[in-house]
């Protein structure tokens, strides 16, 4: 089971965010049975609440035998025309995500972007 969970974990994309705009995001820690964990970023404009992102992602992961916990949330301002993403804000329900962790994940996914973060703002 651990090997299968590890394989499933390996297939989970670290970053899935909308192609542009300002939207909420969550930082999630994904685990398989007895497998190591990995942290992922999910941010989409359709989500009215951070919990919407968490619940939909948790449902998707559960189908692959994985579980997740929310480490916090915030907002992303994604400006593809300027190749910039700014990470800021917090989630009322889940608290503030570690924006430094989120920024590192985004830098790996968008190496040619300028990615900044701040604890200020909502």
mmCIF file with all atom_site columns, C-alpha atoms in Angstrom:
data_model
loop_
_atom_site.group_PDB
_atom_site.id
_atom_site.type_symbol
_atom_site.label_atom_id
_atom_site.label_alt_id
_atom_site.label_comp_id
_atom_site.label_asym_id
_atom_site.label_entity_id
_atom_site.label_seq_id
_atom_site.pdbx_PDB_ins_code
_atom_site.Cartn_x
_atom_site.Cartn_y
_atom_site.Cartn_z
_atom_site.occupancy
_atom_site.B_iso_or_equiv
_atom_site.pdbx_formal_charge
_atom_site.auth_seq_id
_atom_site.auth_comp_id
_atom_site.auth_asym_id
_atom_site.auth_atom_id
_atom_site.pdbx_PDB_model_num
ATOM 1   C CA . UNK A 1 1   ? 0.000   0.000  0.000   1.00 0.00 ? 1   UNK A CA 1
ATOM 2   C CA . UNK A 1 2   ? 2.839   2.388  0.851   1.00 0.00 ? 2   UNK A CA 1
ATOM 3   C CA . UNK A 1 3   ? 4.456   1.850  -2.554  1.00 0.00 ? 3   UNK A CA 1
ATOM 4   C CA . UNK A 1 4   ? 1.165   2.536  -4.318  1.00 0.00 ? 4   UNK A CA 1
ATOM 5   C CA . UNK A 1 5   ? 0.544   5.596  -2.174  1.00 0.00 ? 5   UNK A CA 1
ATOM 6   C CA . UNK A 1 6   ? 4.074   6.785  -2.915  1.00 0.00 ? 6   UNK A CA 1
ATOM 7   C CA . UNK A 1 7   ? 3.490   6.386  -6.644  1.00 0.00 ? 7   UNK A CA 1
ATOM 8   C CA . UNK A 1 8   ? 0.154   8.202  -6.405  1.00 0.00 ? 8   UNK A CA 1
ATOM 9   C CA . UNK A 1 9   ? 1.827   10.951 -4.371  1.00 0.00 ? 9   UNK A CA 1
ATOM 10  C CA . UNK A 1 10  ? 4.475   11.330 -7.061  1.00 0.00 ? 10  UNK A CA 1
ATOM 11  C CA . UNK A 1 11  ? 1.786   11.986 -9.668  1.00 0.00 ? 11  UNK A CA 1
ATOM 12  C CA . UNK A 1 12  ? 0.143   14.821 -7.724  1.00 0.00 ? 12  UNK A CA 1
ATOM 13  C CA . UNK A 1 13  ? 1.113   18.141 -9.370  1.00 0.00 ? 13  UNK A CA 1
ATOM 14  C CA . UNK A 1 14  ? 2.810   20.467 -6.889  1.00 0.00 ? 14  UNK A CA 1
ATOM 15  C CA . UNK A 1 15  ? 1.134   23.551 -8.335  1.00 0.00 ? 15  UNK A CA 1
ATOM 16  C CA . UNK A 1 16  ? -2.264  24.042 -9.954  1.00 0.00 ? 16  UNK A CA 1
ATOM 17  C CA . UNK A 1 17  ? -3.372  27.659 -10.253 1.00 0.00 ? 17  UNK A CA 1
ATOM 18  C CA . UNK A 1 18  ? -5.437  29.727 -12.653 1.00 0.00 ? 18  UNK A CA 1
ATOM 19  C CA . UNK A 1 19  ? -3.687  31.256 -15.642 1.00 0.00 ? 19  UNK A CA 1
ATOM 20  C CA . UNK A 1 20  ? -4.289  34.803 -14.485 1.00 0.00 ? 20  UNK A CA 1
ATOM 21  C CA . UNK A 1 21  ? -6.170  37.077 -12.101 1.00 0.00 ? 21  UNK A CA 1
ATOM 22  C CA . UNK A 1 22  ? -6.455  37.433 -8.348  1.00 0.00 ? 22  UNK A CA 1
ATOM 23  C CA . UNK A 1 23  ? -7.755  34.421 -6.462  1.00 0.00 ? 23  UNK A CA 1
ATOM 24  C CA . UNK A 1 24  ? -7.589  32.486 -3.222  1.00 0.00 ? 24  UNK A CA 1
ATOM 25  C CA . UNK A 1 25  ? -5.067  29.715 -2.704  1.00 0.00 ? 25  UNK A CA 1
ATOM 26  C CA . UNK A 1 26  ? -4.363  26.995 -0.153  1.00 0.00 ? 26  UNK A CA 1
ATOM 27  C CA . UNK A 1 27  ? -1.163  25.233 0.834   1.00 0.00 ? 27  UNK A CA 1
ATOM 28  C CA . UNK A 1 28  ? -1.918  21.550 1.432   1.00 0.00 ? 28  UNK A CA 1
ATOM 29  C CA . UNK A 1 29  ? 0.141   18.719 2.877   1.00 0.00 ? 29  UNK A CA 1
ATOM 30  C CA . UNK A 1 30  ? -0.643  15.493 1.028   1.00 0.00 ? 30  UNK A CA 1
ATOM 31  C CA . UNK A 1 31  ? 0.003   12.065 2.551   1.00 0.00 ? 31  UNK A CA 1
ATOM 32  C CA . UNK A 1 32  ? -0.319  8.479  1.441   1.00 0.00 ? 32  UNK A CA 1
ATOM 33  C CA . UNK A 1 33  ? -0.570  5.473  3.752   1.00 0.00 ? 33  UNK A CA 1
ATOM 34  C CA . UNK A 1 34  ? 2.878   5.131  5.310   1.00 0.00 ? 34  UNK A CA 1
ATOM 35  C CA . UNK A 1 35  ? 4.346   7.246  2.525   1.00 0.00 ? 35  UNK A CA 1
ATOM 36  C CA . UNK A 1 36  ? 6.229   10.513 2.864   1.00 0.00 ? 36  UNK A CA 1
ATOM 37  C CA . UNK A 1 37  ? 4.283   13.737 2.447   1.00 0.00 ? 37  UNK A CA 1
ATOM 38  C CA . UNK A 1 38  ? 4.517   16.591 0.012   1.00 0.00 ? 38  UNK A CA 1
ATOM 39  C CA . UNK A 1 39  ? 3.154   20.108 0.054   1.00 0.00 ? 39  UNK A CA 1
ATOM 40  C CA . UNK A 1 40  ? 1.085   21.386 -2.856  1.00 0.00 ? 40  UNK A CA 1
ATOM 41  C CA . UNK A 1 41  ? -0.428  24.700 -3.912  1.00 0.00 ? 41  UNK A CA 1
ATOM 42  C CA . UNK A 1 42  ? -3.962  25.056 -5.299  1.00 0.00 ? 42  UNK A CA 1
ATOM 43  C CA . UNK A 1 43  ? -5.439  28.396 -6.336  1.00 0.00 ? 43  UNK A CA 1
ATOM 44  C CA . UNK A 1 44  ? -8.524  29.058 -8.422  1.00 0.00 ? 44  UNK A CA 1
ATOM 45  C CA . UNK A 1 45  ? -10.902 31.915 -9.104  1.00 0.00 ? 45  UNK A CA 1
ATOM 46  C CA . UNK A 1 46  ? -14.011 29.731 -8.841  1.00 0.00 ? 46  UNK A CA 1
ATOM 47  C CA . UNK A 1 47  ? -13.430 29.256 -5.109  1.00 0.00 ? 47  UNK A CA 1
ATOM 48  C CA . UNK A 1 48  ? -15.523 31.571 -2.987  1.00 0.00 ? 48  UNK A CA 1
ATOM 49  C CA . UNK A 1 49  ? -13.854 30.257 0.177   1.00 0.00 ? 49  UNK A CA 1
ATOM 50  C CA . UNK A 1 50  ? -10.500 28.633 0.923   1.00 0.00 ? 50  UNK A CA 1
ATOM 51  C CA . UNK A 1 51  ? -12.466 25.608 2.170   1.00 0.00 ? 51  UNK A CA 1
ATOM 52  C CA . UNK A 1 52  ? -13.850 25.117 -1.362  1.00 0.00 ? 52  UNK A CA 1
ATOM 53  C CA . UNK A 1 53  ? -10.309 24.584 -2.663  1.00 0.00 ? 53  UNK A CA 1
ATOM 54  C CA . UNK A 1 54  ? -9.424  22.289 0.224   1.00 0.00 ? 54  UNK A CA 1
ATOM 55  C CA . UNK A 1 55  ? -12.581 20.163 -0.058  1.00 0.00 ? 55  UNK A CA 1
ATOM 56  C CA . UNK A 1 56  ? -12.405 19.688 -3.823  1.00 0.00 ? 56  UNK A CA 1
ATOM 57  C CA . UNK A 1 57  ? -8.706  18.780 -3.696  1.00 0.00 ? 57  UNK A CA 1
ATOM 58  C CA . UNK A 1 58  ? -9.277  16.412 -0.744  1.00 0.00 ? 58  UNK A CA 1
ATOM 59  C CA . UNK A 1 59  ? -12.011 14.616 -2.730  1.00 0.00 ? 59  UNK A CA 1
ATOM 60  C CA . UNK A 1 60  ? -9.730  14.243 -5.773  1.00 0.00 ? 60  UNK A CA 1
ATOM 61  C CA . UNK A 1 61  ? -6.850  12.938 -3.655  1.00 0.00 ? 61  UNK A CA 1
ATOM 62  C CA . UNK A 1 62  ? -9.085  10.494 -1.744  1.00 0.00 ? 62  UNK A CA 1
ATOM 63  C CA . UNK A 1 63  ? -9.874  8.729  -5.030  1.00 0.00 ? 63  UNK A CA 1
ATOM 64  C CA . UNK A 1 64  ? -6.143  7.914  -5.244  1.00 0.00 ? 64  UNK A CA 1
ATOM 65  C CA . UNK A 1 65  ? -5.894  6.769  -1.631  1.00 0.00 ? 65  UNK A CA 1
ATOM 66  C CA . UNK A 1 66  ? -4.292  10.014 -0.460  1.00 0.00 ? 66  UNK A CA 1
ATOM 67  C CA . UNK A 1 67  ? -5.278  12.381 2.315   1.00 0.00 ? 67  UNK A CA 1
ATOM 68  C CA . UNK A 1 68  ? -4.446  16.028 2.867   1.00 0.00 ? 68  UNK A CA 1
ATOM 69  C CA . UNK A 1 69  ? -4.499  18.683 5.526   1.00 0.00 ? 69  UNK A CA 1
ATOM 70  C CA . UNK A 1 70  ? -4.646  22.415 4.982   1.00 0.00 ? 70  UNK A CA 1
ATOM 71  C CA . UNK A 1 71  ? -1.559  24.299 6.188   1.00 0.00 ? 71  UNK A CA 1
ATOM 72  C CA . UNK A 1 72  ? -3.153  27.681 5.536   1.00 0.00 ? 72  UNK A CA 1
ATOM 73  C CA . UNK A 1 73  ? -4.235  29.955 2.749   1.00 0.00 ? 73  UNK A CA 1
ATOM 74  C CA . UNK A 1 74  ? -3.867  33.330 1.150   1.00 0.00 ? 74  UNK A CA 1
ATOM 75  C CA . UNK A 1 75  ? -4.264  35.026 -2.191  1.00 0.00 ? 75  UNK A CA 1
ATOM 76  C CA . UNK A 1 76  ? -2.370  35.009 -5.450  1.00 0.00 ? 76  UNK A CA 1
ATOM 77  C CA . UNK A 1 77  ? -2.211  37.873 -7.917  1.00 0.00 ? 77  UNK A CA 1
ATOM 78  C CA . UNK A 1 78  ? -1.139  36.207 -11.171 1.00 0.00 ? 78  UNK A CA 1
ATOM 79  C CA . UNK A 1 79  ? -0.196  38.612 -13.959 1.00 0.00 ? 79  UNK A CA 1
ATOM 80  C CA . UNK A 1 80  ? 0.973   36.431 -16.862 1.00 0.00 ? 80  UNK A CA 1
ATOM 81  C CA . UNK A 1 81  ? 1.457   39.406 -19.207 1.00 0.00 ? 81  UNK A CA 1
ATOM 82  C CA . UNK A 1 82  ? 4.074   40.757 -16.757 1.00 0.00 ? 82  UNK A CA 1
ATOM 83  C CA . UNK A 1 83  ? 5.318   37.299 -15.730 1.00 0.00 ? 83  UNK A CA 1
ATOM 84  C CA . UNK A 1 84  ? 4.621   38.094 -12.097 1.00 0.00 ? 84  UNK A CA 1
ATOM 85  C CA . UNK A 1 85  ? 2.894   36.355 -9.227  1.00 0.00 ? 85  UNK A CA 1
ATOM 86  C CA . UNK A 1 86  ? 2.410   38.018 -5.849  1.00 0.00 ? 86  UNK A CA 1
ATOM 87  C CA . UNK A 1 87  ? 1.532   35.862 -2.821  1.00 0.00 ? 87  UNK A CA 1
ATOM 88  C CA . UNK A 1 88  ? -0.190  37.562 0.112   1.00 0.00 ? 88  UNK A CA 1
ATOM 89  C CA . UNK A 1 89  ? -3.053  37.552 2.590   1.00 0.00 ? 89  UNK A CA 1
ATOM 90  C CA . UNK A 1 90  ? -4.498  34.787 4.698   1.00 0.00 ? 90  UNK A CA 1
ATOM 91  C CA . UNK A 1 91  ? -7.442  32.448 5.144   1.00 0.00 ? 91  UNK A CA 1
ATOM 92  C CA . UNK A 1 92  ? -9.954  33.274 7.877   1.00 0.00 ? 92  UNK A CA 1
ATOM 93  C CA . UNK A 1 93  ? -10.711 29.565 8.353   1.00 0.00 ? 93  UNK A CA 1
ATOM 94  C CA . UNK A 1 94  ? -7.238  28.037 7.948   1.00 0.00 ? 94  UNK A CA 1
ATOM 95  C CA . UNK A 1 95  ? -4.900  30.870 8.902   1.00 0.00 ? 95  UNK A CA 1
ATOM 96  C CA . UNK A 1 96  ? -1.974  32.226 6.903   1.00 0.00 ? 96  UNK A CA 1
ATOM 97  C CA . UNK A 1 97  ? -0.060  29.775 4.749   1.00 0.00 ? 97  UNK A CA 1
ATOM 98  C CA . UNK A 1 98  ? 3.731   29.898 4.827   1.00 0.00 ? 98  UNK A CA 1
ATOM 99  C CA . UNK A 1 99  ? 4.062   32.192 1.819   1.00 0.00 ? 99  UNK A CA 1
ATOM 100 C CA . UNK A 1 100 ? 7.803   31.480 1.602   1.00 0.00 ? 100 UNK A CA 1
ATOM 101 C CA . UNK A 1 101 ? 7.021   27.779 0.966   1.00 0.00 ? 101 UNK A CA 1
ATOM 102 C CA . UNK A 1 102 ? 4.338   28.710 -1.571  1.00 0.00 ? 102 UNK A CA 1
ATOM 103 C CA . UNK A 1 103 ? 6.768   31.078 -3.317  1.00 0.00 ? 103 UNK A CA 1
ATOM 104 C CA . UNK A 1 104 ? 9.391   28.308 -3.665  1.00 0.00 ? 104 UNK A CA 1
ATOM 105 C CA . UNK A 1 105 ? 6.781   25.963 -5.180  1.00 0.00 ? 105 UNK A CA 1
ATOM 106 C CA . UNK A 1 106 ? 5.677   28.663 -7.637  1.00 0.00 ? 106 UNK A CA 1
ATOM 107 C CA . UNK A 1 107 ? 9.294   29.464 -8.590  1.00 0.00 ? 107 UNK A CA 1
ATOM 108 C CA . UNK A 1 108 ? 9.836   25.801 -9.483  1.00 0.00 ? 108 UNK A CA 1
ATOM 109 C CA . UNK A 1 109 ? 6.698   25.818 -11.653 1.00 0.00 ? 109 UNK A CA 1
ATOM 110 C CA . UNK A 1 110 ? 7.248   29.287 -13.164 1.00 0.00 ? 110 UNK A CA 1
ATOM 111 C CA . UNK A 1 111 ? 11.046  29.661 -13.367 1.00 0.00 ? 111 UNK A CA 1
ATOM 112 C CA . UNK A 1 112 ? 10.890  32.683 -15.683 1.00 0.00 ? 112 UNK A CA 1
ATOM 113 C CA . UNK A 1 113 ? 8.512   34.632 -13.408 1.00 0.00 ? 113 UNK A CA 1
ATOM 114 C CA . UNK A 1 114 ? 9.188   37.235 -10.744 1.00 0.00 ? 114 UNK A CA 1
ATOM 115 C CA . UNK A 1 115 ? 7.470   35.855 -7.670  1.00 0.00 ? 115 UNK A CA 1
ATOM 116 C CA . UNK A 1 116 ? 7.083   37.976 -4.549  1.00 0.00 ? 116 UNK A CA 1
ATOM 117 C CA . UNK A 1 117 ? 5.258   37.599 -1.249  1.00 0.00 ? 117 UNK A CA 1
ATOM 118 C CA . UNK A 1 118 ? 4.153   39.710 1.697   1.00 0.00 ? 118 UNK A CA 1
ATOM 119 C CA . UNK A 1 119 ? 2.363   38.989 4.964   1.00 0.00 ? 119 UNK A CA 1
ATOM 120 C CA . UNK A 1 120 ? 0.356   42.204 4.628   1.00 0.00 ? 120 UNK A CA 1
ATOM 121 C CA . UNK A 1 121 ? -3.007  42.510 2.976   1.00 0.00 ? 121 UNK A CA 1
ATOM 122 C CA . UNK A 1 122 ? -6.092  40.406 2.616   1.00 0.00 ? 122 UNK A CA 1
#
